[in-house]
Short mmCIF file of C-alpha atoms in Angstrom, two decimals:
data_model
loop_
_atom_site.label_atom_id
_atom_site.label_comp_id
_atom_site.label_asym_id
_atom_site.label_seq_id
_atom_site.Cartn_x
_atom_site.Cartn_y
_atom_site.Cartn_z
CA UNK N 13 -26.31 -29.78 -31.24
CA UNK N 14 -27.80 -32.11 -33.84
CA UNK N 15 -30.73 -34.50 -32.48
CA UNK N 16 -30.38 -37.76 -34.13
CA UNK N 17 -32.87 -41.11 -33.88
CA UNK N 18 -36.46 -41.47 -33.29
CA UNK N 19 -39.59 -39.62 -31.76
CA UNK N 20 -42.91 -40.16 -31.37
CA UNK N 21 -45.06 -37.20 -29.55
CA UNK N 22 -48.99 -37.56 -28.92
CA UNK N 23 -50.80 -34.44 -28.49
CA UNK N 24 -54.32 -33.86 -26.90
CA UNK N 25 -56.37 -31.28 -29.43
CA UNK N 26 -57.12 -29.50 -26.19
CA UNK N 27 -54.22 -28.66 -23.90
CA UNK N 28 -53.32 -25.20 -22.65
CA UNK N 29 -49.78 -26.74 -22.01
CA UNK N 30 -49.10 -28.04 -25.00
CA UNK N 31 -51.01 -25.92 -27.72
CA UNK N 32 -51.62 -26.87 -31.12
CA UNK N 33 -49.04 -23.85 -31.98
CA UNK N 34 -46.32 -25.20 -30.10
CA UNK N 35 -46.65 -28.14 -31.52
CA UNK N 36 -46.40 -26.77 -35.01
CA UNK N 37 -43.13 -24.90 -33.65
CA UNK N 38 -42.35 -28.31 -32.15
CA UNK N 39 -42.57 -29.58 -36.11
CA UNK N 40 -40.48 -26.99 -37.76
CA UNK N 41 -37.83 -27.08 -35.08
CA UNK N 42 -37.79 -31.16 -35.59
CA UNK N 43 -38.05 -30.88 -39.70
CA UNK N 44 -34.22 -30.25 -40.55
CA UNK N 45 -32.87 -31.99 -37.61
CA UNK N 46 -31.90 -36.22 -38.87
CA UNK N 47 -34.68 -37.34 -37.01
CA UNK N 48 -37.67 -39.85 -38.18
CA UNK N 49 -40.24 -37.93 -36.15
CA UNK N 50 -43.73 -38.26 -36.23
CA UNK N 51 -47.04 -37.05 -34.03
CA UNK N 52 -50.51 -37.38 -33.56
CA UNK N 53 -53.19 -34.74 -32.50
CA UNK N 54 -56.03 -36.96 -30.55
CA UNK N 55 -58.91 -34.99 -32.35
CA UNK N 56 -61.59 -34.49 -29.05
CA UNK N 57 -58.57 -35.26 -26.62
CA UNK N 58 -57.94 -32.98 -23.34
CA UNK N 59 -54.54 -32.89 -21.50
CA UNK N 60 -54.03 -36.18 -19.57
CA UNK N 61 -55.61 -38.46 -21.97
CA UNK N 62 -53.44 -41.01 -21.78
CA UNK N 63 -53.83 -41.89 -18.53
CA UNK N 64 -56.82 -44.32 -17.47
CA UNK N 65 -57.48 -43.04 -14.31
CA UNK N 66 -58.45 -39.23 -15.29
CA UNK N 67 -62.10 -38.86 -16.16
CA UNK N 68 -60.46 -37.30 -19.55
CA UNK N 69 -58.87 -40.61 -20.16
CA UNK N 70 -59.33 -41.37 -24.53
CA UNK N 71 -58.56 -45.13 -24.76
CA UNK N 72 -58.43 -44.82 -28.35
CA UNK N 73 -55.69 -41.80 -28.34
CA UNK N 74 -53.70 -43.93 -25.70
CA UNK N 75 -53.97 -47.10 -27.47
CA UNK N 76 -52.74 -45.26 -30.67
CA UNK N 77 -49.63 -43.48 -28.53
CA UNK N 78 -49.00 -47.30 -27.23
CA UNK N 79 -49.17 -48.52 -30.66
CA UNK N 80 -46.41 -46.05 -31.73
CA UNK N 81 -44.27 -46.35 -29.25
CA UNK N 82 -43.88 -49.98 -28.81
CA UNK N 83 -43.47 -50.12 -32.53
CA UNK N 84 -40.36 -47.79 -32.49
CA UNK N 85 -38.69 -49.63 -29.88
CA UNK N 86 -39.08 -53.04 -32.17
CA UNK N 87 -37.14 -50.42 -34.94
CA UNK N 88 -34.30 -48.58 -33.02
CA UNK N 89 -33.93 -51.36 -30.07
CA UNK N 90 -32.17 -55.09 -31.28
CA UNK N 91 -32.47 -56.36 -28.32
CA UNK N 92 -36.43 -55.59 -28.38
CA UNK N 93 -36.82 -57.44 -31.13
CA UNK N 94 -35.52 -60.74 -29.40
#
């Protein structure tokens, strides 16, 4: 099965479900597949950053995840763009 489109993945430095080497798994996997992928690795981060009502919450990490995805969906959705 080929994956084919878009994906944007943030990634807390720190999370024991989401390790920084499955994430580098994550990124060979992705590399030969026709997908525009990208990622970010919030550098201080814990798992759960994104969301503001954890005492872990990183507004900057979210705000850069936010930033990413709403700029994909202008790219791969027309009617977004509207």
């Amino acid at each position: 099965t080929e994956f084919r489109g878009e994906l944007y993945c943030g990634f807390a430095e720190t999370d024991p479900y989401a390790p920084l080497s499955m994430v580098k798994e994550l990124d060979e996997l992705l590399r030969p597949c026709p997908v525009d992928y990208r990622y970010a690795i919030h550098q201080g981060a814990q798992h759960g950053y994104a969301l503001p009502n954890r005492d872990i919450f990183d507004p900057h990490g979210a705000a850069r995840d936010w930033e990413q995805i709403f700029a994909m969906f202008h790219r791969q959705i027309p009617a977004y763009t509207s």
